[in-house]
PDB file of C-alpha atoms in Angstrom:
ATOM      1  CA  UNK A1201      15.198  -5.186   0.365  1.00 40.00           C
ATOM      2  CA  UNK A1202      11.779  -4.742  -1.012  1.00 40.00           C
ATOM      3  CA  UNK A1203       8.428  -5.468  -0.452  1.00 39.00           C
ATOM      4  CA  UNK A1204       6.205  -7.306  -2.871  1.00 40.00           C
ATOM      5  CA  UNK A1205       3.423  -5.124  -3.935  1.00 38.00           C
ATOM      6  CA  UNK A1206       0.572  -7.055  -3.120  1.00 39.00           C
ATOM      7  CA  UNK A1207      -1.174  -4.699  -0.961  1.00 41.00           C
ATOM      8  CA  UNK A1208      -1.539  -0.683  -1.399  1.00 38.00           C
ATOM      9  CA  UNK A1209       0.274   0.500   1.660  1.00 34.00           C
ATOM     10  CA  UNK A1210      -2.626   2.503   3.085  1.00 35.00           C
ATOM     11  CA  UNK A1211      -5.078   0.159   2.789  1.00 39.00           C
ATOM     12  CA  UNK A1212      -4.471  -2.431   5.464  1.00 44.00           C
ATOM     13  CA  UNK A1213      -4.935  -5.830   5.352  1.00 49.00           C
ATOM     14  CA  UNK A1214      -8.181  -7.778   7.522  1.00 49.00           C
ATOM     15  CA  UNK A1215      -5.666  -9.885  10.142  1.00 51.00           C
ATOM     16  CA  UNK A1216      -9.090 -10.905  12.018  1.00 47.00           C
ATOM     17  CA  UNK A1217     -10.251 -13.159   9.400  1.00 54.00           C
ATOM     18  CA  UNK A1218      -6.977 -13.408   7.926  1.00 75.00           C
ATOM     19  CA  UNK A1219      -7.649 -11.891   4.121  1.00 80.00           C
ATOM     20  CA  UNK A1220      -5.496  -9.579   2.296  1.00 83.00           C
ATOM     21  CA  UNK A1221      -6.919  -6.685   0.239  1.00 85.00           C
ATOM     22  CA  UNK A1222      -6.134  -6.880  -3.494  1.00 88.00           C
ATOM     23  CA  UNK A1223      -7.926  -4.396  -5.044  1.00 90.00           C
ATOM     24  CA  UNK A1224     -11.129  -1.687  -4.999  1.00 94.00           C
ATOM     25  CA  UNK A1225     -14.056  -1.596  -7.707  1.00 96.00           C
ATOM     26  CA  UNK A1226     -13.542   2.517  -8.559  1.00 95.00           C
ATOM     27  CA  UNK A1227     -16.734   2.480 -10.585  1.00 95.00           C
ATOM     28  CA  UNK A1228     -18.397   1.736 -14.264  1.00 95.00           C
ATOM     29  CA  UNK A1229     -17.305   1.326 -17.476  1.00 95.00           C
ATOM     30  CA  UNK A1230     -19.493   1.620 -20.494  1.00 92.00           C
ATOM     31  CA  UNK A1231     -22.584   0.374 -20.490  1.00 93.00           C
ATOM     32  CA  UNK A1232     -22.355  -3.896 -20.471  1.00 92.00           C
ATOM     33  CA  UNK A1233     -21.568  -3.715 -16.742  1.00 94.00           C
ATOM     34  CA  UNK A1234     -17.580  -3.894 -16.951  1.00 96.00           C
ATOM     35  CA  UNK A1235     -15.888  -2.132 -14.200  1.00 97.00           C
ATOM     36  CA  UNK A1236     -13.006  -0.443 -13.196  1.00 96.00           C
ATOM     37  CA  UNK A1237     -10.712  -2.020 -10.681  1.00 96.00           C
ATOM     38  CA  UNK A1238      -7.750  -0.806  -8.915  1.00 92.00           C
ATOM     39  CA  UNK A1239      -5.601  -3.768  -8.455  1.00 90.00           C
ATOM     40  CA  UNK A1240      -2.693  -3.962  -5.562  1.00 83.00           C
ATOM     41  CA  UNK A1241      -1.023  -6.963  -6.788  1.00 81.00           C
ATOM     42  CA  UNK A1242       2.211  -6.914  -8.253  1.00 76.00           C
ATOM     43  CA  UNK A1243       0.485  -7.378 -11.998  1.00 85.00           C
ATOM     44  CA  UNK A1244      -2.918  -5.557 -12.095  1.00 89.00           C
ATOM     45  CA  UNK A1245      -3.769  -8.597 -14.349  1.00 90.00           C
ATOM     46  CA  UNK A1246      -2.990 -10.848 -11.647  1.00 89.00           C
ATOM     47  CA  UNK A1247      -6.042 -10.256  -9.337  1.00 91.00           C
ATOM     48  CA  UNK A1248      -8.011 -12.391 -12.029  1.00 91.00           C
ATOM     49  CA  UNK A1249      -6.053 -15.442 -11.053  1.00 90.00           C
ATOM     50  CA  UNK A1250      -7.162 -16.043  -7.450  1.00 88.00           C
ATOM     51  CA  UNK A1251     -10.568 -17.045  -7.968  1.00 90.00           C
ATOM     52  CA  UNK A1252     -13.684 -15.479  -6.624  1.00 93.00           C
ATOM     53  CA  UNK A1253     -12.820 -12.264  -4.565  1.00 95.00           C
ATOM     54  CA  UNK A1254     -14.778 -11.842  -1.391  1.00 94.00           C
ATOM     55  CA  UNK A1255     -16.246  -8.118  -0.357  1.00 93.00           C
ATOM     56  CA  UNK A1256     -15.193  -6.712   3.116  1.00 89.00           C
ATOM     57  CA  UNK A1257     -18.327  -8.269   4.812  1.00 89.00           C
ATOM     58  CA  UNK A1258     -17.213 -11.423   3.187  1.00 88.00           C
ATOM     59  CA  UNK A1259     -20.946 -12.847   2.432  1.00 91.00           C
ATOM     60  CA  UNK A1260     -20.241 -11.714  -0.671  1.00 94.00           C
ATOM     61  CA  UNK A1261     -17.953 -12.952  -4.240  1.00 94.00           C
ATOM     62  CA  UNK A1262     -16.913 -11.705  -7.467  1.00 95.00           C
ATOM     63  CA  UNK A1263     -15.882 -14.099 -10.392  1.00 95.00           C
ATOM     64  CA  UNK A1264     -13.494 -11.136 -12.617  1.00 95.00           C
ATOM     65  CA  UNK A1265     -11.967 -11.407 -15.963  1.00 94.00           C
ATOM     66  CA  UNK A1266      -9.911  -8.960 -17.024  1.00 95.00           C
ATOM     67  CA  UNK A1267     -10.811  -7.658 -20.256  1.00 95.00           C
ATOM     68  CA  UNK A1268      -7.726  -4.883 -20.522  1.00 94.00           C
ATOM     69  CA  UNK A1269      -5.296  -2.757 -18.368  1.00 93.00           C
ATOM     70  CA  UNK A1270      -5.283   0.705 -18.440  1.00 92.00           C
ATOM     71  CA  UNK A1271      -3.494   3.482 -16.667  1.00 88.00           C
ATOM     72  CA  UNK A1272      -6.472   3.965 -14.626  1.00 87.00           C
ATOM     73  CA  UNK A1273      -6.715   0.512 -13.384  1.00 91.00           C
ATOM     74  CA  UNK A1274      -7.910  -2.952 -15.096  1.00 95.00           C
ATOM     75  CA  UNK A1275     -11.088  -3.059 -16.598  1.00 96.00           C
ATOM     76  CA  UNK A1276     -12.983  -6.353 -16.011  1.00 96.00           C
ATOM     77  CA  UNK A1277     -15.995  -8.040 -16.375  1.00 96.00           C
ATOM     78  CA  UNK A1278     -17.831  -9.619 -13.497  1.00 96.00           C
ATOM     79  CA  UNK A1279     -19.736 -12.923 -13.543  1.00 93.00           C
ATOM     80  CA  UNK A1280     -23.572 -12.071 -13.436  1.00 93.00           C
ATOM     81  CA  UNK A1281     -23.195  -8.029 -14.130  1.00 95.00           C
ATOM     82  CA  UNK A1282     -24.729  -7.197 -17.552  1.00 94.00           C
ATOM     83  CA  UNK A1283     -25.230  -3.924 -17.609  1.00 95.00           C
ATOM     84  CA  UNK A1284     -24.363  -0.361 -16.077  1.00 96.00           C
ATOM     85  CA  UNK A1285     -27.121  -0.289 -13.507  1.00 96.00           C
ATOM     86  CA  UNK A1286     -25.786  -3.295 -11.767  1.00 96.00           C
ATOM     87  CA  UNK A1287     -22.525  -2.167 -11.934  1.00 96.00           C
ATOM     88  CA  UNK A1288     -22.412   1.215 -10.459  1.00 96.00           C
ATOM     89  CA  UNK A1289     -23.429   0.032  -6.912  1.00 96.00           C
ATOM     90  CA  UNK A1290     -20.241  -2.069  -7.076  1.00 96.00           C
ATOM     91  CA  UNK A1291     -18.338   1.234  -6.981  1.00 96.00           C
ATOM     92  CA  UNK A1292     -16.036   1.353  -3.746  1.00 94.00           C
ATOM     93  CA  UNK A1293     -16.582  -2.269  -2.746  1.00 96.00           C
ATOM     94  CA  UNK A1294     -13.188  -3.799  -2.099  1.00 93.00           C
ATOM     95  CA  UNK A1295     -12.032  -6.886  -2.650  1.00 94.00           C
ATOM     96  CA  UNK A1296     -10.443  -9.670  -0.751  1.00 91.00           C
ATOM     97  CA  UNK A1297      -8.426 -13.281  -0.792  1.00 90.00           C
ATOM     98  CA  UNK A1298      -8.048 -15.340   1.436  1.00 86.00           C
ATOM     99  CA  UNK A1299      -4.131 -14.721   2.720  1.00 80.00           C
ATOM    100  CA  UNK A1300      -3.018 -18.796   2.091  1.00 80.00           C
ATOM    101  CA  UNK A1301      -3.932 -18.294  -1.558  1.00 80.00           C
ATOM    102  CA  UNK A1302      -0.808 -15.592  -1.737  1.00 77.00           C
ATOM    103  CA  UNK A1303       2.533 -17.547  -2.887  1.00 76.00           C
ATOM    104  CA  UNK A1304       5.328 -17.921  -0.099  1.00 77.00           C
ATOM    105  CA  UNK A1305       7.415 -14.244  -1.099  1.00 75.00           C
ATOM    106  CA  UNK A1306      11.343 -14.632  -2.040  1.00 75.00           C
ATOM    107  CA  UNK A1307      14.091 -14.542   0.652  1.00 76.00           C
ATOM    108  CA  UNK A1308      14.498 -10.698   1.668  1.00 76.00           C
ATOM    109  CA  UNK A1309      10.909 -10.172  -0.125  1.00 79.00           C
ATOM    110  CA  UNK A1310       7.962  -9.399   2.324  1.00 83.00           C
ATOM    111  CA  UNK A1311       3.975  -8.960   1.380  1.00 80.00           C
ATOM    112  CA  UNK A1312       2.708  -5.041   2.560  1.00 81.00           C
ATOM    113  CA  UNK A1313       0.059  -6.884   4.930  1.00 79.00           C
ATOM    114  CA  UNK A1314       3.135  -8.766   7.045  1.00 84.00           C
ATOM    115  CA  UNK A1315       4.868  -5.325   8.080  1.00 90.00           C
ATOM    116  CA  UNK A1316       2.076  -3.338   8.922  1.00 88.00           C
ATOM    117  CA  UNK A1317       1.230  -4.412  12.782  1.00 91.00           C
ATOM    118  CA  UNK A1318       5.204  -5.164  13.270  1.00 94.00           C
ATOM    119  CA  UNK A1319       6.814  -3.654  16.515  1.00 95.00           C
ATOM    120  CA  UNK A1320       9.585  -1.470  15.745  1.00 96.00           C
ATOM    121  CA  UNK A1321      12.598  -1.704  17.735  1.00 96.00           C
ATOM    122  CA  UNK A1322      16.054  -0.416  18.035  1.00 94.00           C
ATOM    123  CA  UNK A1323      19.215  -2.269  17.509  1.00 91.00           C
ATOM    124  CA  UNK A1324      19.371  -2.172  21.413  1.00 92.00           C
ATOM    125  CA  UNK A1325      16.381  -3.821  21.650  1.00 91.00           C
ATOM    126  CA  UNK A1326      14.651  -0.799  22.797  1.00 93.00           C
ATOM    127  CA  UNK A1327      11.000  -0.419  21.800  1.00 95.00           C
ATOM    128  CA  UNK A1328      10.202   2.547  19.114  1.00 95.00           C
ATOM    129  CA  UNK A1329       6.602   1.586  17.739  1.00 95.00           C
ATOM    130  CA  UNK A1330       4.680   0.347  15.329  1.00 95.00           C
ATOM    131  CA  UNK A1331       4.650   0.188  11.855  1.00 95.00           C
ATOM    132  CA  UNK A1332       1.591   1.628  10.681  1.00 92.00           C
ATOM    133  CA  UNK A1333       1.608   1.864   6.744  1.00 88.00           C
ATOM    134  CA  UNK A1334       3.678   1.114   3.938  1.00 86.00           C
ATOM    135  CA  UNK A1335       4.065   4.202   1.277  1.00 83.00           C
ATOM    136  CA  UNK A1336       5.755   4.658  -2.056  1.00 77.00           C
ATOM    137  CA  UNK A1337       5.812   8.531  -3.344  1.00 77.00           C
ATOM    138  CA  UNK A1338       7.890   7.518  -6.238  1.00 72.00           C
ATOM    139  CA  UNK A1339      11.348   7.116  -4.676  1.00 75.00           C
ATOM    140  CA  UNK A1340      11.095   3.895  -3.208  1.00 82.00           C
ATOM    141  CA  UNK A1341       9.322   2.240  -0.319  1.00 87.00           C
ATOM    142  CA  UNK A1342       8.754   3.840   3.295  1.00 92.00           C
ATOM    143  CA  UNK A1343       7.949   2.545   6.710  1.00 94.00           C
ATOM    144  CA  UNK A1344       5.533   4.578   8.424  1.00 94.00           C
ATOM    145  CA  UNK A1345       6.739   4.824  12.360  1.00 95.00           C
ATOM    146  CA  UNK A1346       4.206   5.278  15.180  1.00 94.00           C
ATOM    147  CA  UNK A1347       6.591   6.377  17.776  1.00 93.00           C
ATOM    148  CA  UNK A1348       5.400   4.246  21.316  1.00 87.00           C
ATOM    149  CA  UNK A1349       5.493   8.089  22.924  1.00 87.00           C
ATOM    150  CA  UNK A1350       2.217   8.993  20.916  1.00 84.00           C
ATOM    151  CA  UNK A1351       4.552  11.772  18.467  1.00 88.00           C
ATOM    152  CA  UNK A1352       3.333  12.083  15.051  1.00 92.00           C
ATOM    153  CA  UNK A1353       4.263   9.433  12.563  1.00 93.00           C
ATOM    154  CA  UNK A1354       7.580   9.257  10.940  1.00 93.00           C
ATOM    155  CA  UNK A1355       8.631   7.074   7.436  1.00 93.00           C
ATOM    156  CA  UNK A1356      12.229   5.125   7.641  1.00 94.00           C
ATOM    157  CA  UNK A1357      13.111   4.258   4.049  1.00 93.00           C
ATOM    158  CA  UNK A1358      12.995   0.389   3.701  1.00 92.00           C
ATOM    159  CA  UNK A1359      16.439  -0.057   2.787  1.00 92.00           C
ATOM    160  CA  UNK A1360      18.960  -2.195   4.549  1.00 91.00           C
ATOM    161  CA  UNK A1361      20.795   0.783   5.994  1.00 92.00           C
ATOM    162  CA  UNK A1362      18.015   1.769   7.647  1.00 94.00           C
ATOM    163  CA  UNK A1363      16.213  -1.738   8.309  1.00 94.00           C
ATOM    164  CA  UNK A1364      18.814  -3.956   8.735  1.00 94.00           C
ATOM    165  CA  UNK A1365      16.648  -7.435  10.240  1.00 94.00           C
ATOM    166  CA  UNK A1366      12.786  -8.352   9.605  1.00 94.00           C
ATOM    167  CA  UNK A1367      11.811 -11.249  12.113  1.00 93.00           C
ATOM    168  CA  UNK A1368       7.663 -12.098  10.865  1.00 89.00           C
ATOM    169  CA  UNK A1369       7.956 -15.141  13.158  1.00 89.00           C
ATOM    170  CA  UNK A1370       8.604 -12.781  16.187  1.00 93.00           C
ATOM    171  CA  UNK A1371       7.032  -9.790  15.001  1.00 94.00           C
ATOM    172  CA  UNK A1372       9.499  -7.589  14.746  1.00 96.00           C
ATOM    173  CA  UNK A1373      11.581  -5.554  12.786  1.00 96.00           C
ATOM    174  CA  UNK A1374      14.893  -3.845  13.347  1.00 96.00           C
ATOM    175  CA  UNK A1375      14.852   0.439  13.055  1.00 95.00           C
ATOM    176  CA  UNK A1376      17.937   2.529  12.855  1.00 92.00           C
ATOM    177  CA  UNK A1377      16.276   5.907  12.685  1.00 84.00           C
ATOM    178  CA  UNK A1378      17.752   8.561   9.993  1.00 76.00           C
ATOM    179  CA  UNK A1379      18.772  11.413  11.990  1.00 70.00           C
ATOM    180  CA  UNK A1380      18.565  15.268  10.279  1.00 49.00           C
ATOM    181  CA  UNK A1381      22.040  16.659  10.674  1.00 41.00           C
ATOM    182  CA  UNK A1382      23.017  20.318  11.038  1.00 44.00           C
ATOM    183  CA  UNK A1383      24.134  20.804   7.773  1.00 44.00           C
ATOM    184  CA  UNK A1384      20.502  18.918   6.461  1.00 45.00           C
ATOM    185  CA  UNK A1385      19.250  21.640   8.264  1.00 45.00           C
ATOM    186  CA  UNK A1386      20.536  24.613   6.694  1.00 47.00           C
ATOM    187  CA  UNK A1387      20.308  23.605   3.360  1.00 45.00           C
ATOM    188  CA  UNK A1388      16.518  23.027   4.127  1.00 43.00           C
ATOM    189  CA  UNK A1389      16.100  26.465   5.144  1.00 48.00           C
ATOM    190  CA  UNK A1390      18.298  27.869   2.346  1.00 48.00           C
ATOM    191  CA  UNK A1391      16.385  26.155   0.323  1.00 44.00           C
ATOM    192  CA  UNK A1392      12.739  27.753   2.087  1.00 43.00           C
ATOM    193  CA  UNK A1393      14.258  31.202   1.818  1.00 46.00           C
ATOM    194  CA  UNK A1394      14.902  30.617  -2.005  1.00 46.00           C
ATOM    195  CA  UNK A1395      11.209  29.700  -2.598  1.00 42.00           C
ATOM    196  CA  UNK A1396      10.359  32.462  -0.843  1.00 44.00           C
ATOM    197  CA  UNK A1397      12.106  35.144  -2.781  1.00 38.00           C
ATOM    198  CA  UNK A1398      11.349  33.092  -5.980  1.00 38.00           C
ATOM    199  CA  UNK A1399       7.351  33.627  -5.282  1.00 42.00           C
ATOM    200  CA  UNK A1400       7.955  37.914  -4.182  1.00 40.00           C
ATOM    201  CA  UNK A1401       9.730  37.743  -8.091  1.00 40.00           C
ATOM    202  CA  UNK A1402       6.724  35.904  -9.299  1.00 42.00           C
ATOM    203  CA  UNK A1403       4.346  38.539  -7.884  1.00 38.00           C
ATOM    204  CA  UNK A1404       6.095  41.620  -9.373  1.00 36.00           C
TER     205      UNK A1404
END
């Protein structure tokens, strides 16, 4: 089970006006008004292909074309920026599609935007939360948790072990919450204590 990358996971989606957040202008490059864009679809390249992109108070658009990718984000070329001085107020303003202009996802596939906002429940039925984010660290997706009791937040890996049923059409999605076991435990604090004489060595 994975979720198409469409949408950073922190960065929610507008469900009032129903747009999804592809990307963020992260400033200027050189000096013919090209900028630097963080893109959240699947290909960075991608966010080209949508059309004009709307800004967050949606009175205003951006025509891009992509002029490379780079391991800092796409650099692209706006319709009606020419030079640096234009550009640079552009820095932070995100940008937005409207969420019909997204392709139907695969079976077992779902867009960032759809599980944010779904109530978590039990197998039971029992209510647990919300889901709050979606977040990748490098080891695969997470489901951020906001327990109903008002705890702190919590991340369920979004595997089908752990997730077992996603229902869009009702809103909900299915939780079987990892549980830390004794011997989890112990090898966490085994594993504190050898840190801890590790940085004493360090010092010496």
């Amino acid at each position: 089970m994975q979720p198409e990358t469409w949408l950073e996971p922190q960065l929610p989606n507008n469900k009032t006006t129903n747009r999804i957040l592809v990307g963020e202008i992260s400033g200027a490059h050189g000096i013919r008004g090209d900028v630097l864009v963080r893109a959240y679809t699947g290909a960075p390249e991608a966010i080209a292909s949508y059309g004009p992109l709307a800004d967050a108070t949606g009175q205003r658009s951006f025509t891009l074309r992509v002029v490379r990718v780079t391991s800092k984000g796409i650099v692209a070329r706006i319709s009606g920026i020419e030079d640096r001085n234009a550009a640079e107020p552009l820095r932070g303003t995100k940008l937005y599609i409207s969420r019909d202009k997204l392709p139907e996802p695969a079976s077992a596939e779902y867009y960032y935007a759809d599980l944010i906002g779904l109530r978590a429940v039990a197998s039971d039925g029992s209510a647990l939360g919300k889901i709050v984010s979606v977040q990748n660290f490098g080891a695969g997706d997470l489901l951020e948790l906001k327990p109903g009791d008002g705890t702190e937040t919590e991340f369920i890996p979004f595997e089908d072990r752990w997730v077992p049923a996603v229902d869009l059409a009702a809103g909900t999605i299915v939780i079987n919450r990892p549980e830390l076991t004794g011997s989890d435990d112990e090898e966490s604090e085994e594993q504190s204590e050898g840190a801890e004489v590790s940085g004493e060595d360090d010092r010496s």
